[in-house]
Coordinates of C-alpha atoms in Angstrom, one line a residue:
X1 CA 106.7 70.0 56.6
X2 CA 103.5 72.1 57.1
X3 CA 102.5 72.7 60.7
X4 CA 99.0 71.2 61.5
X5 CA 96.2 73.5 62.6
X6 CA 92.8 72.1 63.8
X7 CA 89.7 74.4 64.1
X8 CA 86.2 73.3 64.9
X9 CA 82.7 74.6 65.3
X10 CA 80.2 72.9 67.6
X11 CA 78.0 70.4 65.7
X12 CA 74.7 72.0 65.1
X13 CA 71.3 70.8 66.2
X14 CA 69.5 70.2 62.9
X15 CA 67.0 73.1 62.4
X16 CA 64.5 73.6 59.7
X17 CA 64.4 77.3 60.6
X18 CA 67.8 78.4 59.4
X19 CA 68.4 82.2 59.7
X20 CA 71.4 84.5 59.5
X21 CA 72.2 83.9 63.1
X22 CA 73.2 80.4 62.3
X23 CA 76.0 81.5 60.0
X24 CA 78.4 83.4 62.2
X25 CA 80.3 80.6 63.9
X26 CA 80.9 78.6 60.7
X27 CA 81.8 81.6 58.6
X28 CA 84.2 82.8 61.3
X29 CA 85.8 79.4 61.6
X30 CA 86.0 79.1 57.8
X31 CA 87.7 82.5 57.6
X32 CA 90.3 81.5 60.2
X33 CA 90.9 78.2 58.4
X34 CA 91.4 79.9 55.1
X35 CA 93.8 82.4 56.6
X36 CA 95.8 79.7 58.2
X37 CA 96.0 77.9 54.9
X38 CA 97.2 81.1 53.4
X39 CA 99.9 81.2 56.0
X40 CA 101.0 77.7 55.0
X41 CA 99.4 75.6 57.7
X42 CA 98.1 72.1 57.1
X43 CA 94.5 72.9 58.2
X44 CA 91.6 70.6 59.2
X45 CA 88.3 72.4 59.7
X46 CA 85.5 70.3 61.2
X47 CA 81.8 71.0 61.5
X48 CA 78.7 68.8 61.5
X49 CA 75.3 68.1 63.1
X50 CA 74.2 66.9 66.5
X51 CA 71.3 64.5 65.8
X52 CA 70.3 62.6 69.0
X53 CA 68.2 63.5 72.0
X54 CA 64.7 64.0 73.3
X55 CA 63.9 67.1 71.3
X56 CA 64.7 65.4 68.0
X57 CA 62.7 62.4 69.1
X58 CA 59.7 64.6 69.9
X59 CA 59.9 66.7 66.8
X60 CA 60.1 63.6 64.6
X61 CA 57.0 62.2 66.4
X62 CA 55.1 65.5 65.8
X63 CA 56.2 65.3 62.1
X64 CA 55.0 61.7 61.9
X65 CA 58.4 60.3 60.8
X66 CA 61.4 58.5 62.3
X67 CA 64.1 60.6 64.0
X68 CA 66.7 59.6 61.4
X69 CA 64.4 60.4 58.5
X70 CA 63.6 63.8 60.2
X71 CA 67.3 64.8 60.5
X72 CA 68.3 63.5 57.1
X73 CA 66.1 66.1 55.4
X74 CA 67.3 69.0 57.6
X75 CA 71.0 68.1 57.3
X76 CA 70.8 68.6 53.6
X77 CA 69.5 72.2 54.1
X78 CA 72.4 72.9 56.5
X79 CA 74.9 71.7 54.0
X80 CA 73.2 73.9 51.3
X81 CA 73.6 76.9 53.5
X82 CA 77.3 76.3 54.1
X83 CA 77.8 75.9 50.4
X84 CA 76.0 79.2 49.7
X85 CA 78.1 80.9 52.4
X86 CA 81.4 79.5 51.0
X87 CA 82.0 77.5 54.2
X88 CA 84.7 75.1 53.0
X89 CA 85.0 72.5 55.7
X90 CA 87.5 69.6 55.6
X91 CA 85.3 67.3 57.7
X92 CA 81.6 67.0 58.3
X93 CA 80.4 64.7 61.1
X94 CA 76.9 63.5 61.9
X95 CA 76.4 61.9 65.3
X96 CA 74.4 59.2 63.6
X97 CA 77.5 58.1 61.6
X98 CA 78.4 54.5 62.4
X99 CA 82.1 55.2 63.3
X100 CA 81.0 57.9 65.7
X101 CA 78.4 55.6 67.4
X102 CA 81.1 52.9 67.9
X103 CA 83.7 55.3 69.2
X104 CA 81.2 56.9 71.7
X105 CA 80.4 53.4 73.0
X106 CA 84.1 52.7 73.5
X107 CA 84.7 56.0 75.2
X108 CA 81.7 55.5 77.6
X109 CA 83.0 52.0 78.5
X110 CA 86.6 53.2 79.0
X111 CA 85.3 55.9 81.4
X112 CA 83.2 53.3 83.2
X113 CA 86.1 50.9 83.5
X114 CA 88.3 53.7 84.9
X115 CA 85.6 54.4 87.5
X116 CA 84.8 57.9 86.2
X117 CA 81.3 56.7 85.2
X118 CA 79.0 54.9 87.7
X119 CA 75.3 53.9 87.9
X120 CA 72.9 55.8 90.1
X121 CA 69.5 57.5 90.1
X122 CA 68.9 61.0 88.8
X123 CA 66.3 63.3 90.4
X124 CA 66.3 66.8 89.1
X125 CA 65.3 69.3 86.4
X126 CA 65.8 68.7 82.7
X127 CA 65.5 71.3 79.8
X128 CA 64.6 69.5 76.6
X129 CA 65.5 72.3 74.1
X130 CA 69.0 72.6 75.7
X131 CA 69.4 68.9 76.4
X132 CA 70.7 70.0 79.9
X133 CA 70.2 68.9 83.5
X134 CA 70.0 71.5 86.3
X135 CA 69.7 71.5 90.1
X136 CA 67.0 73.5 91.8
X137 CA 69.5 76.2 92.7
X138 CA 70.7 76.5 89.1
X139 CA 67.2 77.3 87.8
X140 CA 66.3 81.0 87.1
X141 CA 62.8 81.8 88.3
X142 CA 62.1 78.1 88.1
X143 CA 63.1 77.9 84.4
X144 CA 66.1 76.9 82.4
X145 CA 69.0 79.4 83.1
X146 CA 70.2 79.1 79.5
X147 CA 67.1 79.5 77.4
X148 CA 64.4 80.6 79.9
X149 CA 62.0 77.8 78.9
X150 CA 60.1 75.4 81.1
X151 CA 62.0 72.4 82.7
X152 CA 60.7 69.0 83.6
X153 CA 61.2 67.2 86.9
X154 CA 62.9 63.9 86.0
X155 CA 63.6 60.8 88.0
X156 CA 65.2 57.8 86.4
X157 CA 68.1 55.4 86.6
X158 CA 71.1 56.7 84.8
X159 CA 74.9 56.7 84.7
X160 CA 76.9 59.6 86.1
X161 CA 80.2 61.1 85.1
X162 CA 82.3 62.1 88.1
X163 CA 82.5 65.7 87.1
X164 CA 83.1 66.9 90.7
X165 CA 86.3 64.9 90.7
X166 CA 87.9 67.4 88.3
X167 CA 86.6 70.6 89.9
X168 CA 89.9 71.7 91.4
X169 CA 92.0 70.6 88.5
X170 CA 89.8 72.5 86.0
X171 CA 89.9 75.7 88.2
X172 CA 93.7 75.5 88.4
X173 CA 94.0 74.9 84.6
X174 CA 91.8 77.8 83.6
X175 CA 93.6 80.2 86.0
X176 CA 97.0 79.0 84.8
X177 CA 96.1 79.3 81.1
X178 CA 94.5 82.7 80.4
X179 CA 94.6 82.0 76.7
X180 CA 92.4 78.9 77.1
X181 CA 89.0 80.8 77.2
X182 CA 88.6 84.0 75.4
X183 CA 87.5 86.7 76.0
X184 CA 88.9 86.7 79.5
X185 CA 85.6 87.7 81.2
X186 CA 84.1 84.4 80.0
X187 CA 86.7 82.5 82.0
X188 CA 85.8 84.4 85.1
X189 CA 82.1 83.5 84.5
X190 CA 83.0 79.8 84.5
X191 CA 85.1 80.0 87.7
X192 CA 82.7 82.3 89.6
X193 CA 79.4 80.8 88.5
X194 CA 80.1 77.1 88.2
X195 CA 83.5 76.0 89.6
X196 CA 83.6 77.9 92.9
X197 CA 80.0 77.1 93.9
X198 CA 80.9 73.4 93.3
X199 CA 80.3 70.9 90.5
X200 CA 77.9 68.0 90.8
X201 CA 78.4 64.7 89.0
X202 CA 76.8 64.8 85.6
X203 CA 74.0 62.5 84.3
X204 CA 75.4 60.9 81.1
X205 CA 72.7 58.4 80.1
X206 CA 68.9 58.3 79.8
X207 CA 66.4 55.4 80.0
X208 CA 63.3 57.5 79.3
X209 CA 64.2 58.1 75.6
X210 CA 65.4 55.7 72.9
X211 CA 66.8 58.1 70.2
X212 CA 70.4 58.0 71.1
X213 CA 73.5 55.8 71.2
X214 CA 72.9 52.7 73.2
X215 CA 75.2 51.9 76.1
X216 CA 76.4 48.6 74.7
X217 CA 76.9 46.9 78.1
X218 CA 73.5 48.2 79.4
X219 CA 71.2 48.6 76.4
X220 CA 68.3 50.0 78.4
X221 CA 70.4 53.2 78.6
X222 CA 71.3 55.7 75.8
X223 CA 74.2 58.0 76.0
X224 CA 73.4 61.5 77.2
X225 CA 73.6 63.8 74.2
X226 CA 76.4 66.1 75.4
X227 CA 78.8 63.2 76.0
X228 CA 77.8 62.0 72.6
X229 CA 78.1 65.4 70.9
X230 CA 81.3 66.7 72.5
X231 CA 83.3 63.6 71.6
X232 CA 82.8 64.4 67.9
X233 CA 86.0 66.5 67.9
X234 CA 88.1 63.4 68.4
X235 CA 85.9 60.6 66.9
X236 CA 86.1 62.3 63.5
X237 CA 89.8 62.1 63.7
X238 CA 89.8 58.4 64.3
X239 CA 90.2 58.2 68.1
X240 CA 89.6 54.7 69.4
X241 CA 90.1 53.2 65.9
X242 CA 93.1 51.8 64.0
X243 CA 93.0 54.7 61.6
X244 CA 94.0 57.4 64.0
X245 CA 96.5 59.3 61.9
X246 CA 94.4 62.4 61.8
X247 CA 94.0 62.3 65.6
X248 CA 97.8 61.9 66.1
X249 CA 98.4 64.8 63.7
X250 CA 95.7 67.3 64.7
X251 CA 94.8 66.8 68.4
X252 CA 94.7 68.9 70.5
X253 CA 92.5 71.4 68.6
X254 CA 94.0 74.8 68.1
X255 CA 90.6 76.5 68.3
X256 CA 87.0 75.5 69.3
X257 CA 84.6 78.2 68.1
X258 CA 81.5 78.2 70.2
X259 CA 78.5 80.4 71.1
X260 CA 78.1 81.7 74.6
X261 CA 75.0 79.5 75.3
X262 CA 77.1 76.3 75.1
X263 CA 80.3 77.6 76.6
X264 CA 79.7 75.7 79.9
X265 CA 79.8 72.4 78.1
X266 CA 83.0 73.2 76.3
X267 CA 84.8 75.0 79.1
X268 CA 83.9 72.5 81.9
X269 CA 82.3 69.2 80.8
X270 CA 84.5 68.6 77.7
X271 CA 87.8 69.4 79.4
X272 CA 86.9 67.2 82.4
X273 CA 86.1 64.3 80.0
X274 CA 89.5 64.8 78.3
X275 CA 91.2 64.8 81.6
X276 CA 89.5 61.6 82.5
X277 CA 90.7 60.1 79.2
X278 CA 94.3 61.4 79.8
X279 CA 94.1 63.5 76.7
X280 CA 95.4 67.1 76.2
X281 CA 92.9 69.9 76.3
X282 CA 92.1 72.2 73.3
X283 CA 94.5 75.2 73.1
X284 CA 91.9 77.9 72.7
X285 CA 88.1 78.2 73.3
X286 CA 86.8 81.2 71.4
X287 CA 83.4 82.2 72.8
X288 CA 81.3 84.5 70.6
X289 CA 77.9 86.1 71.2
X290 CA 74.7 86.0 69.3
X291 CA 73.5 87.9 66.3
X292 CA 70.5 89.6 67.8
X293 CA 67.4 91.2 66.4
X294 CA 65.8 94.0 68.5
X295 CA 68.0 92.9 71.4
X296 CA 66.8 89.3 71.4
X297 CA 68.6 86.1 70.2
X298 CA 67.7 85.9 66.5
X299 CA 64.8 83.6 65.6
X300 CA 62.5 83.5 62.6
X301 CA 59.6 83.6 65.0
X302 CA 60.5 87.2 65.8
X303 CA 59.7 88.3 62.2
X304 CA 61.5 90.7 59.8
X305 CA 64.5 88.5 59.5
X306 CA 65.3 87.6 55.9
X307 CA 66.2 84.1 55.1
X308 CA 70.1 83.8 54.6
X309 CA 69.5 82.1 51.3
X310 CA 67.7 85.2 50.1
X311 CA 70.5 87.5 51.4
X312 CA 73.2 85.4 50.0
X313 CA 71.7 85.2 46.5
X314 CA 70.8 88.9 46.5
X315 CA 74.1 90.4 47.7
X316 CA 76.6 87.5 47.3
X317 CA 78.1 85.4 50.1
X318 CA 81.1 87.7 50.5
X319 CA 79.1 90.8 51.4
X320 CA 77.1 88.8 54.0
X321 CA 80.3 87.2 55.4
X322 CA 82.0 90.5 55.7
X323 CA 79.0 92.1 57.4
X324 CA 78.5 89.5 60.1
X325 CA 82.3 89.2 60.8
X326 CA 82.8 93.0 60.9
X327 CA 79.9 93.6 63.3
X328 CA 80.6 90.9 65.9
X329 CA 83.2 91.7 68.5
X330 CA 84.4 88.4 70.2
X331 CA 82.3 87.7 73.2
X332 CA 79.7 90.4 72.6
X333 CA 76.3 90.2 70.8
X334 CA 75.8 92.1 67.5
X335 CA 72.6 93.6 66.4
X336 CA 71.3 92.7 62.9
X337 CA 69.0 94.6 60.7
X338 CA 68.7 94.8 56.9
X339 CA 69.4 98.5 57.0
X340 CA 72.6 98.1 59.1
X341 CA 73.8 95.4 56.6
X342 CA 73.1 97.5 53.5
X343 CA 74.8 100.6 54.9
X344 CA 77.8 98.5 55.8
X345 CA 78.0 97.1 52.3
X346 CA 77.7 100.6 50.9
X347 CA 80.3 102.3 53.2
X348 CA 83.0 99.7 53.4
X349 CA 82.7 97.5 50.3
X350 CA 81.1 99.7 47.6
X351 CA 82.5 103.2 48.6
X352 CA 85.6 101.8 50.3
X353 CA 87.3 98.8 48.7
X354 CA 85.3 98.6 45.5
X355 CA 85.7 102.3 44.7
X356 CA 89.4 102.1 45.4
X357 CA 89.8 99.3 42.8
X358 CA 87.6 100.8 40.2
X359 CA 89.1 104.3 40.4
X360 CA 92.7 103.0 40.3
X361 CA 92.1 100.6 37.4
X362 CA 90.1 103.3 35.5
X363 CA 93.0 105.8 35.9
X364 CA 95.6 103.3 34.7
X365 CA 93.5 102.7 31.6
X366 CA 92.7 106.4 31.0
X367 CA 96.2 107.7 31.4
X368 CA 98.4 104.8 30.2
X369 CA 96.1 102.6 28.1
X370 CA 96.0 99.9 30.8
X371 CA 99.8 99.3 31.2
X372 CA 102.1 101.3 33.4
X373 CA 105.4 102.6 32.1
X374 CA 108.5 101.5 34.0
X375 CA 109.8 105.0 34.9
X376 CA 109.3 106.0 38.5
X377 CA 109.4 109.2 40.5
X378 CA 108.8 109.4 44.3
X379 CA 107.0 112.1 46.1
X380 CA 105.1 113.3 49.2
X381 CA 102.8 110.8 50.9
X382 CA 104.4 107.7 49.3
X383 CA 106.3 106.6 52.4
X384 CA 103.4 106.9 54.7
X385 CA 101.2 104.7 52.4
X386 CA 103.9 102.1 51.9
X387 CA 104.6 101.9 55.6
X388 CA 101.0 101.6 56.5
X389 CA 100.4 98.9 53.9
X390 CA 103.5 96.8 54.7
X391 CA 102.7 96.8 58.4
X392 CA 99.2 95.5 57.9
X393 CA 100.0 91.8 57.8
X394 CA 101.6 91.7 61.2
X395 CA 98.6 93.3 62.9
X396 CA 96.1 91.1 61.0
X397 CA 98.1 88.0 62.0
X398 CA 97.9 89.0 65.7
X399 CA 94.1 89.5 65.6
X400 CA 93.6 86.2 63.7
X401 CA 95.5 84.4 66.4
X402 CA 93.3 86.0 69.0
X403 CA 90.2 85.1 66.9
X404 CA 89.2 88.8 66.9
X405 CA 88.1 88.9 63.3
X406 CA 86.3 92.2 63.5
X407 CA 89.5 93.9 64.6
X408 CA 91.4 92.1 61.8
X409 CA 89.0 93.5 59.2
X410 CA 89.0 96.9 60.8
X411 CA 92.8 97.0 60.4
X412 CA 92.6 96.1 56.7
X413 CA 90.0 98.7 56.0
X414 CA 92.1 101.4 57.7
X415 CA 94.6 100.7 54.9
X416 CA 91.8 100.8 52.3
X417 CA 90.8 104.2 53.7
X418 CA 94.4 105.4 53.7
X419 CA 94.7 104.5 50.0
X420 CA 91.6 106.4 49.2
X421 CA 92.9 109.3 51.1
X422 CA 96.2 109.0 49.2
X423 CA 94.3 109.5 45.9
X424 CA 92.9 112.8 47.2
X425 CA 96.3 113.8 48.5
X426 CA 98.2 113.1 45.3
X427 CA 95.4 114.1 42.9
X428 CA 96.4 112.0 39.9
X429 CA 94.1 113.8 37.6
X430 CA 96.1 117.0 38.3
X431 CA 99.4 115.3 37.8
X432 CA 98.1 113.9 34.4
X433 CA 97.8 117.4 33.0
X434 CA 101.6 117.8 33.1
X435 CA 103.3 115.7 30.4
X436 CA 106.6 115.9 32.3
X437 CA 105.1 114.1 35.3
X438 CA 104.3 110.8 33.8
X439 CA 106.8 109.0 36.0
X440 CA 105.3 110.5 39.1
X441 CA 101.8 109.6 37.9
X442 CA 102.9 106.0 37.2
X443 CA 104.4 105.8 40.7
X444 CA 101.2 107.0 42.4
X445 CA 99.1 104.5 40.5
X446 CA 101.6 101.7 41.1
X447 CA 101.5 102.4 44.8
X448 CA 97.7 102.1 44.8
X449 CA 97.8 98.8 42.9
X450 CA 100.3 97.4 45.4
X451 CA 98.2 98.5 48.3
X452 CA 95.2 96.8 46.7
X453 CA 97.2 93.7 46.2
X454 CA 98.2 93.5 49.9
X455 CA 94.7 94.2 51.2
X456 CA 93.0 91.9 48.7
X457 CA 95.4 89.1 49.5
X458 CA 94.6 89.3 53.2
X459 CA 90.9 89.8 52.6
X460 CA 90.7 86.6 50.5
X461 CA 90.3 84.5 53.6
X462 CA 87.1 86.5 54.5
X463 CA 85.8 87.1 51.0
X464 CA 87.0 84.2 48.9
X465 CA 84.9 84.8 45.8
X466 CA 85.4 88.5 45.2
X467 CA 89.1 89.0 46.1
X468 CA 90.4 86.9 43.2
X469 CA 88.4 89.1 40.9
X470 CA 89.9 92.2 42.4
X471 CA 93.4 90.7 42.1
X472 CA 92.7 89.9 38.4
X473 CA 91.6 93.5 37.7
X474 CA 94.9 94.9 39.1
X475 CA 97.0 92.5 37.1
X476 CA 98.2 90.5 40.1
X477 CA 99.3 87.0 39.1
X478 CA 98.9 84.0 41.5
X479 CA 102.6 84.3 42.7
X480 CA 102.1 88.0 43.5
X481 CA 99.1 87.4 45.7
X482 CA 100.7 85.2 48.4
X483 CA 100.9 85.6 52.1
X484 CA 104.7 85.8 51.9
X485 CA 104.3 88.9 49.7
X486 CA 101.6 90.5 51.8
X487 CA 104.2 92.7 53.7
X488 CA 106.3 93.6 50.7
X489 CA 106.0 96.5 48.4
X490 CA 107.1 96.4 44.8
X491 CA 106.0 92.8 44.0
X492 CA 103.8 93.7 40.9
X493 CA 105.8 94.1 37.7
X494 CA 106.7 97.8 37.1
X495 CA 104.9 97.5 33.7
X496 CA 101.8 95.8 35.2
X497 CA 98.7 95.6 33.0
X498 CA 95.3 96.1 34.5
X499 CA 92.0 94.6 33.3
X500 CA 88.8 96.5 33.9
X501 CA 85.9 94.4 35.2
X502 CA 82.5 94.7 36.6
X503 CA 82.0 96.6 39.9
X504 CA 83.0 94.3 42.7
X505 CA 80.3 95.7 45.1
X506 CA 77.7 97.8 43.4
X507 CA 76.3 100.5 45.5
X508 CA 72.8 99.8 46.8
X509 CA 69.8 102.2 47.0
X510 CA 69.0 101.8 50.7
X511 CA 65.4 103.0 50.7
X512 CA 64.5 101.0 47.6
X513 CA 66.2 97.9 48.8
X514 CA 64.5 98.0 52.2
X515 CA 61.2 98.3 50.5
X516 CA 62.0 95.3 48.3
X517 CA 63.2 93.2 51.2
X518 CA 60.1 94.0 53.2
X519 CA 58.0 92.8 50.2
X520 CA 60.1 89.6 50.1
X521 CA 59.5 89.0 53.8
X522 CA 55.8 89.5 53.4
X523 CA 55.6 87.2 50.4
X524 CA 57.5 84.5 52.3
X525 CA 55.2 84.6 55.3
X526 CA 53.5 81.4 54.4
X527 CA 51.0 79.9 56.8
X528 CA 51.4 76.1 57.0
X529 CA 48.4 73.8 56.6
X530 CA 48.2 73.0 60.3
X531 CA 48.1 76.7 61.3
X532 CA 45.6 77.5 58.6
X533 CA 43.3 74.7 59.8
X534 CA 43.7 75.9 63.4
X535 CA 43.0 79.5 62.4
X536 CA 39.8 78.4 60.6
X537 CA 38.7 76.4 63.7
X538 CA 39.3 79.2 66.1
X539 CA 37.7 81.9 64.0
X540 CA 34.7 79.6 63.3
X541 CA 33.7 79.1 66.9
X542 CA 30.7 81.1 67.9
X543 CA 31.4 83.7 70.6
X544 CA 29.8 83.5 74.0
X545 CA 29.3 86.1 76.7
X546 CA 30.9 86.0 80.1
X547 CA 27.6 85.0 81.6
X548 CA 27.5 81.8 79.5
X549 CA 31.1 81.0 80.4
X550 CA 30.4 81.4 84.1
X551 CA 27.8 78.7 83.9
X552 CA 30.5 76.1 83.3
X553 CA 31.9 74.8 86.6
X554 CA 35.4 73.4 86.2
X555 CA 36.8 71.4 89.2
X556 CA 39.9 69.4 89.9
X557 CA 39.1 65.7 90.4
X558 CA 41.1 62.6 91.2
X559 CA 40.7 59.3 89.2
X560 CA 40.1 56.6 91.8
X561 CA 39.4 53.7 89.5
X562 CA 39.3 53.0 85.7
X563 CA 38.2 50.1 83.5
X564 CA 37.3 49.5 79.9
X565 CA 33.7 49.5 78.7
X566 CA 33.1 46.2 77.0
X567 CA 30.6 47.5 74.5
X568 CA 32.8 50.4 73.4
X569 CA 36.4 50.1 72.2
X570 CA 37.0 53.9 72.5
X571 CA 35.5 54.4 76.0
X572 CA 36.9 54.1 79.5
X573 CA 34.8 54.1 82.6
X574 CA 36.3 56.4 85.2
X575 CA 35.4 56.6 88.9
X576 CA 36.5 60.0 90.0
X577 CA 36.4 61.9 93.3
X578 CA 35.4 65.6 93.0
X579 CA 36.3 66.7 96.5
X580 CA 32.9 65.8 97.9
X581 CA 31.8 62.6 96.4
X582 CA 32.6 60.0 93.8
X583 CA 30.9 59.9 90.4
X584 CA 31.3 58.0 87.1
X585 CA 32.4 59.6 83.8
X586 CA 32.7 57.8 80.5
X587 CA 35.5 59.2 78.4
X588 CA 36.6 58.4 74.8
X589 CA 40.3 58.0 75.5
X590 CA 40.8 54.2 75.5
X591 CA 43.0 54.3 72.4
X592 CA 45.5 56.6 74.1
X593 CA 45.5 55.6 77.8
X594 CA 45.4 52.4 79.9
X595 CA 43.8 52.3 83.3
X596 CA 47.2 52.2 84.9
X597 CA 48.1 55.5 83.1
X598 CA 45.2 57.2 84.8
X599 CA 44.5 55.8 88.3
X600 CA 45.7 58.3 90.9
X601 CA 46.0 61.2 88.4
X602 CA 44.2 64.5 88.9
X603 CA 42.2 66.0 86.0
X604 CA 39.9 68.9 85.2
X605 CA 36.2 68.0 85.3
X606 CA 33.3 69.8 83.8
X607 CA 31.3 69.1 86.9
X608 CA 27.9 70.6 86.1
X609 CA 27.3 68.8 82.8
X610 CA 23.9 67.0 82.6
X611 CA 24.2 63.3 83.1
X612 CA 24.0 61.2 79.9
X613 CA 24.1 57.5 79.2
X614 CA 26.9 56.2 77.0
X615 CA 26.9 52.5 76.2
X616 CA 24.9 51.7 79.3
X617 CA 27.1 53.8 81.6
X618 CA 25.7 57.0 83.2
X619 CA 28.3 59.7 82.6
X620 CA 28.2 62.5 85.2
X621 CA 30.5 65.1 83.7
X622 CA 33.3 65.4 81.2
X623 CA 37.1 65.6 81.6
X624 CA 39.2 68.1 79.7
X625 CA 41.6 66.9 77.0
X626 CA 43.3 68.4 74.0
X627 CA 43.7 67.0 70.5
X628 CA 47.3 66.8 69.4
X629 CA 47.5 65.7 65.8
X630 CA 45.8 62.3 65.8
X631 CA 46.2 61.9 69.5
X632 CA 44.1 63.0 72.5
X633 CA 46.0 64.1 75.6
X634 CA 44.3 64.5 78.9
X635 CA 45.2 67.7 80.9
X636 CA 46.6 66.6 84.2
X637 CA 46.9 68.9 87.3
X638 CA 48.5 66.5 89.8
X639 CA 49.7 69.3 92.1
X640 CA 46.2 70.5 92.8
X641 CA 43.7 69.3 95.4
X642 CA 40.4 67.6 94.4
X643 CA 37.5 70.1 94.5
X644 CA 39.7 73.1 93.5
X645 CA 37.7 75.5 91.3
X646 CA 39.3 76.4 87.9
X647 CA 38.5 80.0 87.2

């Protein structure tokens, strides 16, 4: 019976701006899953999309659509990218899936019944992009410690998970299981930065948003996105349902692959939740860095980052997969540029592996018509090549188990380099000149074919499209190219027949390619309709001098009273205090604000505007507001005193 193996990636926030940085985690997990299948494991590889939360709700509102319609479109693009990158998952979960919603509600209720979830009031700081709550001391320069963006002060009724209850148990577990979080320095970060300072109970519901899973016994609340998202690893397996065969078979997970920015949730919150549910913890949390551009986390807004769809179609998924896996050391960031990528393709794939295959096959065809004779004669350098090739599988196995994929690939390409060196050492073209040395020539070429068979077999998990082509060219049948035979020499038939094919990785002209890529980038820099309109508006405004600007007096004022103007549906009559006296202002914001929304709020007033009568009301000034799509939003400055001058 095959041994089960369960590997996951975090479920991804649906993004319309997919870039090469999104690919690493899924490609890495896919490569490990493929390798484990090669080893004979019964593998389940899970990925998916995290679709609830405030940021989705807001983006959908900005797009003029429902949250579900918004994510439906983007999930399709995510799946298209995984297909292009040959990410062959066994399960794909969406947190909007009905079975997941029901399971999350059951888990929430179970934790509540156990006393690990309780109702309270949350007062603190919330980062919408990260869907994370922070205390004052956790903020960095008053901003989110994870992404560096602005946070919002939030106060609302919510449910809390007793995270603090599991602080000591978590610390003991991490310290007793060094294999749990890798690399090791990430485990130290969790202990020193979060566990030792002390954990606070975690807010796990919201009342201020609606786009989420309702708490079924208290429907004014929706489940906090991280409790919702993290449980996907068990809900997809049927946890809480009658169909729990997958859960019984695959849990606990062998590997969670996660990026460093969500490590805290997977290393602290998720294990604590599992402890509260009396479930075993995942065996291994592999924390990887970011693919960076100019030292910053990759983002299309930084520019000069080619779309992964363009890269994949231009160079093939295997070349892109190899590059990002080879460059990323577990736990560290890796810098991306088109030039680095092309040079890596040329050096390792075109000049290294591809050249080894083409040279060897070409010599078998040239000297033996494509089929080797069965006579053999050993010689110098043979034993070293054979020993190097047959020892490869063991070291690759070790690095795969440690999720150090860059090191596994480095080991394979050491053998590729050794084989290319063997060609130079044995000089087959010289041997071919002596008719009495045909057996020796056949041995040299056979040794090269066997080395290619071993390396291509192990590389098939990383480059699943190209390696079967390489194995076909060297005459390796399906039974020859198995994991069991990857540490054996002499597996190919002595009279093996090769089959010349197209170059596996054609060499790229670096300068020409960079020029063409830059042209693609420039052509793809489309300005959306909204931006184009904004650009036209800004550039169309007549310029004024500083003297004109200084004539405008902007002051903070407090709204003391507010009422509709009967004769005008769009106007509200505001009574405001400017720090010296009260005055009346008529403002066209009735469609967007009620009097209760405004009374007591502080706004910015154009205080020296000439009075004007609007629908019978004398308006002494104007308040500042911004248009946001079809809406008008007043600019509030509640933390400033009336009369303060804006300059």
